[in-house]
PDB file of C-alpha atoms in Angstrom:
ATOM      1  CA  MET A  41    -100.555 -83.323-146.346  1.00  0.00           C
ATOM      2  CA  SER A  42    -102.776 -85.240-148.756  1.00  0.00           C
ATOM      3  CA  ASN A  43    -105.406 -83.724-151.047  1.00  0.00           C
ATOM      4  CA  SER A  44    -108.005 -84.634-148.420  1.00  0.00           C
ATOM      5  CA  LYS A  45    -109.713 -81.843-146.513  1.00  0.00           C
ATOM      6  CA  PRO A  46    -108.887 -80.788-142.942  1.00  0.00           C
ATOM      7  CA  LEU A  47    -111.667 -81.398-140.452  1.00  0.00           C
ATOM      8  CA  ALA A  48    -112.425 -79.193-137.430  1.00  0.00           C
ATOM      9  CA  ILE A  49    -114.788 -79.555-134.468  1.00  0.00           C
ATOM     10  CA  SER A  50    -115.205 -78.011-131.031  1.00  0.00           C
ATOM     11  CA  ASN A  51    -114.599 -80.400-128.122  1.00  0.00           C
ATOM     12  CA  SER A  52    -116.483 -80.502-124.811  1.00  0.00           C
ATOM     13  CA  GLU A  53    -114.230 -77.780-123.342  1.00  0.00           C
ATOM     14  CA  GLY A  54    -114.848 -75.393-126.244  1.00  0.00           C
ATOM     15  CA  ARG A  55    -111.384 -75.907-127.723  1.00  0.00           C
ATOM     16  CA  LEU A  56    -111.185 -76.424-131.489  1.00  0.00           C
ATOM     17  CA  GLU A  57    -109.657 -79.671-132.640  1.00  0.00           C
ATOM     18  CA  VAL A  58    -108.465 -80.248-136.205  1.00  0.00           C
ATOM     19  CA  PHE A  59    -107.780 -83.533-138.026  1.00  0.00           C
ATOM     20  CA  VAL A  60    -105.740 -84.142-141.197  1.00  0.00           C
ATOM     21  CA  ILE A  61    -104.606 -87.146-143.231  1.00  0.00           C
ATOM     22  CA  HIS A  62    -100.907 -87.162-144.134  1.00  0.00           C
ATOM     23  CA  ALA A  63    -100.433 -88.202-147.764  1.00  0.00           C
ATOM     24  CA  THR A  64     -97.009 -89.844-147.685  1.00  0.00           C
ATOM     25  CA  GLN A  65     -97.420 -91.420-144.251  1.00  0.00           C
ATOM     26  CA  ASN A  66    -101.026 -92.566-144.790  1.00  0.00           C
ATOM     27  CA  ALA A  67    -101.679 -91.486-141.213  1.00  0.00           C
ATOM     28  CA  LEU A  68    -104.292 -89.488-139.302  1.00  0.00           C
ATOM     29  CA  TYR A  69    -103.043 -86.611-137.120  1.00  0.00           C
ATOM     30  CA  HIS A  70    -104.772 -84.046-134.939  1.00  0.00           C
ATOM     31  CA  ARG A  71    -104.000 -81.011-132.814  1.00  0.00           C
ATOM     32  CA  SER A  72    -106.105 -78.784-130.563  1.00  0.00           C
ATOM     33  CA  GLN A  73    -106.183 -75.298-129.122  1.00  0.00           C
ATOM     34  CA  THR A  74    -104.509 -75.107-125.715  1.00  0.00           C
ATOM     35  CA  SER A  75    -107.544 -73.180-124.400  1.00  0.00           C
ATOM     36  CA  PRO A  76    -110.882 -72.072-125.897  1.00  0.00           C
ATOM     37  CA  GLY A  77    -110.332 -69.326-128.485  1.00  0.00           C
ATOM     38  CA  SER A  78    -106.543 -69.517-128.110  1.00  0.00           C
ATOM     39  CA  SER A  79    -104.114 -68.822-130.951  1.00  0.00           C
ATOM     40  CA  THR A  80    -101.710 -71.406-129.495  1.00  0.00           C
ATOM     41  CA  TRP A  81    -102.099 -75.064-130.332  1.00  0.00           C
ATOM     42  CA  SER A  82    -100.808 -78.422-129.166  1.00  0.00           C
ATOM     43  CA  PRO A  83     -98.197 -80.231-131.290  1.00  0.00           C
ATOM     44  CA  TRP A  84     -99.430 -82.559-134.022  1.00  0.00           C
ATOM     45  CA  GLU A  85    -100.375 -85.917-132.501  1.00  0.00           C
ATOM     46  CA  PHE A  86    -100.488 -89.226-134.368  1.00  0.00           C
ATOM     47  CA  LEU A  87    -103.867 -90.979-134.102  1.00  0.00           C
ATOM     48  CA  ALA A  88    -103.790 -93.855-136.589  1.00  0.00           C
ATOM     49  CA  GLY A  89    -101.797 -95.380-139.432  1.00  0.00           C
ATOM     50  CA  ASN A  90    -102.726 -97.263-142.603  1.00  0.00           C
ATOM     51  CA  VAL A  91    -105.229 -94.563-143.571  1.00  0.00           C
ATOM     52  CA  LYS A  92    -106.327 -94.067-147.188  1.00  0.00           C
ATOM     53  CA  ALA A  93    -104.756 -90.836-148.404  1.00  0.00           C
ATOM     54  CA  ASP A  94    -107.459 -90.136-151.032  1.00  0.00           C
ATOM     55  CA  SER A  95    -110.243 -89.947-148.425  1.00  0.00           C
ATOM     56  CA  ASN A  96    -111.478 -87.580-145.728  1.00  0.00           C
ATOM     57  CA  ALA A  97    -112.130 -88.307-142.075  1.00  0.00           C
ATOM     58  CA  ALA A  98    -115.477 -87.629-140.363  1.00  0.00           C
ATOM     59  CA  VAL A  99    -115.950 -86.614-136.738  1.00  0.00           C
ATOM     60  CA  ALA A 100    -118.897 -86.264-134.361  1.00  0.00           C
ATOM     61  CA  THR A 101    -119.565 -85.808-130.653  1.00  0.00           C
ATOM     62  CA  ASN A 102    -120.946 -88.719-128.648  1.00  0.00           C
ATOM     63  CA  SER A 103    -123.863 -88.176-126.280  1.00  0.00           C
ATOM     64  CA  ASP A 104    -121.374 -88.208-123.373  1.00  0.00           C
ATOM     65  CA  GLY A 105    -119.225 -85.449-124.944  1.00  0.00           C
ATOM     66  CA  ARG A 106    -116.418 -87.622-126.327  1.00  0.00           C
ATOM     67  CA  LEU A 107    -115.282 -86.928-129.890  1.00  0.00           C
ATOM     68  CA  GLN A 108    -115.304 -89.895-132.249  1.00  0.00           C
ATOM     69  CA  VAL A 109    -113.432 -89.878-135.556  1.00  0.00           C
ATOM     70  CA  PHE A 110    -114.067 -92.179-138.530  1.00  0.00           C
ATOM     71  CA  PHE A 111    -111.694 -92.878-141.417  1.00  0.00           C
ATOM     72  CA  ILE A 112    -111.013 -95.375-144.216  1.00  0.00           C
ATOM     73  CA  GLY A 113    -108.136 -97.809-143.833  1.00  0.00           C
ATOM     74  CA  THR A 114    -105.821 -98.852-146.637  1.00  0.00           C
ATOM     75  CA  ASP A 115    -107.766-102.143-146.554  1.00  0.00           C
ATOM     76  CA  SER A 116    -110.897-100.142-147.592  1.00  0.00           C
ATOM     77  CA  ALA A 117    -112.611-100.884-144.252  1.00  0.00           C
ATOM     78  CA  LEU A 118    -114.157 -98.237-141.998  1.00  0.00           C
ATOM     79  CA  ARG A 119    -112.263 -97.551-138.768  1.00  0.00           C
ATOM     80  CA  HIS A 120    -112.928 -95.354-135.761  1.00  0.00           C
ATOM     81  CA  SER A 121    -111.335 -94.021-132.593  1.00  0.00           C
ATOM     82  CA  SER A 122    -112.781 -92.002-129.702  1.00  0.00           C
ATOM     83  CA  GLN A 123    -111.538 -89.833-126.873  1.00  0.00           C
ATOM     84  CA  THR A 124    -111.181 -91.800-123.645  1.00  0.00           C
ATOM     85  CA  SER A 125    -113.105 -89.023-121.847  1.00  0.00           C
ATOM     86  CA  PRO A 126    -114.680 -85.703-122.928  1.00  0.00           C
ATOM     87  CA  GLY A 127    -111.994 -83.159-123.866  1.00  0.00           C
ATOM     88  CA  SER A 128    -109.205 -85.696-123.311  1.00  0.00           C
ATOM     89  CA  SER A 129    -105.977 -85.693-125.304  1.00  0.00           C
ATOM     90  CA  THR A 130    -105.858 -89.497-125.127  1.00  0.00           C
ATOM     91  CA  TRP A 131    -107.753 -91.658-127.588  1.00  0.00           C
ATOM     92  CA  SER A 132    -108.763 -95.289-127.844  1.00  0.00           C
ATOM     93  CA  ALA A 133    -106.892 -97.618-130.158  1.00  0.00           C
ATOM     94  CA  TYR A 134    -108.692 -97.567-133.489  1.00  0.00           C
ATOM     95  CA  SER A 135    -110.966-100.475-134.329  1.00  0.00           C
ATOM     96  CA  SER A 136    -112.541-101.662-137.564  1.00  0.00           C
ATOM     97  CA  LEU A 137    -116.239-101.531-138.442  1.00  0.00           C
ATOM     98  CA  GLY A 138    -115.563-103.583-141.580  1.00  0.00           C
ATOM     99  CA  GLY A 139    -117.049-102.894-144.971  1.00  0.00           C
ATOM    100  CA  GLY A 140    -115.613-102.459-148.446  1.00  0.00           C
ATOM    101  CA  ILE A 141    -115.567 -98.724-149.146  1.00  0.00           C
ATOM    102  CA  ALA A 142    -115.520 -97.393-152.718  1.00  0.00           C
ATOM    103  CA  GLN A 143    -112.306 -95.854-154.025  1.00  0.00           C
ATOM    104  CA  GLY A 144    -112.198 -92.091-153.490  1.00  0.00           C
ATOM    105  CA  SER A 145    -115.199 -92.091-151.148  1.00  0.00           C
ATOM    106  CA  SER A 146    -115.259 -90.862-147.539  1.00  0.00           C
ATOM    107  CA  PRO A 147    -117.492 -91.560-144.528  1.00  0.00           C
ATOM    108  CA  GLU A 148    -120.136 -89.182-143.213  1.00  0.00           C
ATOM    109  CA  VAL A 149    -121.504 -89.248-139.657  1.00  0.00           C
ATOM    110  CA  ALA A 150    -124.582 -87.764-137.968  1.00  0.00           C
ATOM    111  CA  ILE A 151    -126.328 -87.993-134.598  1.00  0.00           C
ATOM    112  CA  ASN A 152    -129.774 -89.547-134.374  1.00  0.00           C
ATOM    113  CA  SER A 153    -132.535 -87.942-132.333  1.00  0.00           C
ATOM    114  CA  ASP A 154    -131.855 -90.478-129.539  1.00  0.00           C
ATOM    115  CA  GLY A 155    -128.120 -89.650-129.391  1.00  0.00           C
ATOM    116  CA  ARG A 156    -126.840 -92.642-131.383  1.00  0.00           C
ATOM    117  CA  LEU A 157    -124.144 -91.939-133.957  1.00  0.00           C
ATOM    118  CA  GLN A 158    -124.902 -93.161-137.484  1.00  0.00           C
ATOM    119  CA  VAL A 159    -122.156 -93.430-140.083  1.00  0.00           C
ATOM    120  CA  PHE A 160    -122.700 -93.643-143.867  1.00  0.00           C
ATOM    121  CA  VAL A 161    -120.362 -94.971-146.568  1.00  0.00           C
ATOM    122  CA  VAL A 162    -120.489 -95.857-150.267  1.00  0.00           C
ATOM    123  CA  GLY A 163    -119.658 -99.508-150.931  1.00  0.00           C
ATOM    124  CA  THR A 164    -117.624-100.897-153.814  1.00  0.00           C
ATOM    125  CA  ASN A 165    -120.941-101.795-155.494  1.00  0.00           C
ATOM    126  CA  ASN A 166    -121.819 -98.049-155.535  1.00  0.00           C
ATOM    127  CA  ALA A 167    -124.659 -98.490-153.014  1.00  0.00           C
ATOM    128  CA  LEU A 168    -125.087 -96.511-149.787  1.00  0.00           C
ATOM    129  CA  TYR A 169    -124.644 -98.298-146.444  1.00  0.00           C
ATOM    130  CA  TYR A 170    -124.875 -97.254-142.811  1.00  0.00           C
ATOM    131  CA  LYS A 171    -124.126 -98.499-139.299  1.00  0.00           C
ATOM    132  CA  THR A 172    -125.611 -97.186-136.052  1.00  0.00           C
ATOM    133  CA  GLN A 173    -124.492 -97.378-132.434  1.00  0.00           C
ATOM    134  CA  THR A 174    -126.671 -99.865-130.558  1.00  0.00           C
ATOM    135  CA  SER A 175    -127.186 -97.206-127.860  1.00  0.00           C
ATOM    136  CA  SER A 176    -125.965 -93.632-127.404  1.00  0.00           C
ATOM    137  CA  GLY A 177    -122.231 -93.534-126.644  1.00  0.00           C
ATOM    138  CA  SER A 178    -121.917 -97.316-127.135  1.00  0.00           C
ATOM    139  CA  ASN A 179    -118.850 -99.123-128.481  1.00  0.00           C
ATOM    140  CA  THR A 180    -121.081-101.703-130.173  1.00  0.00           C
ATOM    141  CA  TRP A 181    -122.661-101.147-133.564  1.00  0.00           C
ATOM    142  CA  SER A 182    -125.407-102.565-135.757  1.00  0.00           C
ATOM    143  CA  GLN A 183    -124.736-104.641-138.840  1.00  0.00           C
ATOM    144  CA  TRP A 184    -124.324-102.816-142.142  1.00  0.00           C
ATOM    145  CA  ASN A 185    -127.692-101.758-143.593  1.00  0.00           C
ATOM    146  CA  THR A 186    -128.061-100.813-147.250  1.00  0.00           C
ATOM    147  CA  LEU A 187    -130.058 -97.910-148.665  1.00  0.00           C
ATOM    148  CA  GLY A 188    -129.338 -99.007-152.241  1.00  0.00           C
ATOM    149  CA  GLY A 189    -128.780 -96.512-155.005  1.00  0.00           C
ATOM    150  CA  GLY A 190    -126.436 -96.193-157.972  1.00  0.00           C
ATOM    151  CA  ILE A 191    -123.938 -93.668-156.628  1.00  0.00           C
ATOM    152  CA  ALA A 192    -121.338 -91.891-158.733  1.00  0.00           C
ATOM    153  CA  GLN A 193    -117.806 -93.283-158.533  1.00  0.00           C
ATOM    154  CA  GLY A 194    -115.564 -91.328-156.171  1.00  0.00           C
ATOM    155  CA  SER A 195    -118.391 -89.382-154.508  1.00  0.00           C
ATOM    156  CA  SER A 196    -119.345 -89.339-150.819  1.00  0.00           C
ATOM    157  CA  PRO A 197    -122.653 -88.989-148.965  1.00  0.00           C
ATOM    158  CA  GLU A 198    -123.723 -85.886-147.072  1.00  0.00           C
ATOM    159  CA  VAL A 199    -126.190 -86.047-144.164  1.00  0.00           C
ATOM    160  CA  ALA A 200    -128.165 -83.487-142.161  1.00  0.00           C
ATOM    161  CA  ILE A 201    -130.851 -83.450-139.472  1.00  0.00           C
ATOM    162  CA  ASN A 202    -134.339 -82.171-140.256  1.00  0.00           C
ATOM    163  CA  SER A 203    -136.164 -79.882-137.833  1.00  0.00           C
ATOM    164  CA  ASP A 204    -138.253 -82.874-136.674  1.00  0.00           C
ATOM    165  CA  GLY A 205    -135.146 -84.989-135.897  1.00  0.00           C
ATOM    166  CA  ARG A 206    -135.179 -87.179-139.015  1.00  0.00           C
ATOM    167  CA  LEU A 207    -131.846 -87.743-140.767  1.00  0.00           C
ATOM    168  CA  GLN A 208    -131.719 -86.927-144.482  1.00  0.00           C
ATOM    169  CA  VAL A 209    -128.884 -88.222-146.650  1.00  0.00           C
ATOM    170  CA  PHE A 210    -127.818 -86.869-150.051  1.00  0.00           C
ATOM    171  CA  VAL A 211    -125.816 -88.585-152.816  1.00  0.00           C
ATOM    172  CA  VAL A 212    -124.811 -88.006-156.431  1.00  0.00           C
ATOM    173  CA  GLY A 213    -126.181 -90.649-158.790  1.00  0.00           C
ATOM    174  CA  THR A 214    -124.372 -92.214-161.731  1.00  0.00           C
ATOM    175  CA  ASN A 215    -126.454 -89.909-163.949  1.00  0.00           C
ATOM    176  CA  ASN A 216    -124.887 -86.931-162.105  1.00  0.00           C
ATOM    177  CA  ALA A 217    -128.184 -85.919-160.504  1.00  0.00           C
ATOM    178  CA  LEU A 218    -128.653 -85.249-156.779  1.00  0.00           C
ATOM    179  CA  TYR A 219    -130.788 -87.713-154.788  1.00  0.00           C
ATOM    180  CA  TYR A 220    -131.880 -87.956-151.177  1.00  0.00           C
ATOM    181  CA  LYS A 221    -133.539 -90.328-148.725  1.00  0.00           C
ATOM    182  CA  THR A 222    -135.134 -89.460-145.377  1.00  0.00           C
ATOM    183  CA  GLN A 223    -135.863 -91.496-142.250  1.00  0.00           C
ATOM    184  CA  THR A 224    -139.590 -92.152-141.978  1.00  0.00           C
ATOM    185  CA  SER A 225    -139.423 -91.076-138.312  1.00  0.00           C
ATOM    186  CA  PRO A 226    -136.650 -89.807-136.004  1.00  0.00           C
ATOM    187  CA  GLY A 227    -134.145 -92.578-135.247  1.00  0.00           C
ATOM    188  CA  SER A 228    -135.927 -95.057-137.552  1.00  0.00           C
ATOM    189  CA  ASN A 229    -134.248 -97.805-139.603  1.00  0.00           C
ATOM    190  CA  THR A 230    -136.859 -97.354-142.333  1.00  0.00           C
ATOM    191  CA  TRP A 231    -136.331 -94.763-145.033  1.00  0.00           C
ATOM    192  CA  SER A 232    -138.175 -93.134-147.910  1.00  0.00           C
ATOM    193  CA  GLN A 233    -137.528 -94.022-151.534  1.00  0.00           C
ATOM    194  CA  TRP A 234    -134.779 -92.148-153.378  1.00  0.00           C
ATOM    195  CA  ILE A 235    -136.062 -88.742-154.513  1.00  0.00           C
ATOM    196  CA  SER A 236    -134.301 -86.821-157.283  1.00  0.00           C
ATOM    197  CA  LEU A 237    -133.414 -83.134-157.047  1.00  0.00           C
ATOM    198  CA  SER A 238    -132.008 -83.361-160.619  1.00  0.00           C
ATOM    199  CA  GLY A 239    -129.008 -81.226-161.542  1.00  0.00           C
ATOM    200  CA  GLY A 240    -125.879 -81.951-163.573  1.00  0.00           C
ATOM    201  CA  LEU A 241    -123.231 -82.407-160.903  1.00  0.00           C
TER     202      LEU A 241
END
């Protein structure tokens, strides 16, 4: 396997599902428990090819219970695939969300307060960008929106949900300090200014 990290999530049936990127094949694979809590697992299953080996995948659960996985293609564009139904072992063909993703960076995904998935990436200009589903569980997405910022080469964003439902995203700046931005209200497309938490990262 590549030097990317494995990624695990629980599906709608309570079975764990794990995703990995194969270094020499530049491919995304996954396998799942045969039943919740089981020590037996399905065989490895191929999900997508032409995946960047120096990146990590990101996965989230749609409002309808389907898992959706995001990854960077060898063309530096963001791609995604989703289960055809909650808990299913069949997945949609992957499709591109476009974008030019920075070398060594990986996507990060979170769920808005209204159930829409929102995915964040670092562009080749070292700025932070995001796309959002047009409605919860939708296959259509917004245009790329920028949050600006001078982000350290090879780093990736991290996002979490505040207690009031607002997303908060964290990045490492080119000065090696930690910065964050927060939605001004849950599900909003407007964000605060960058705020520094300092630190030599």
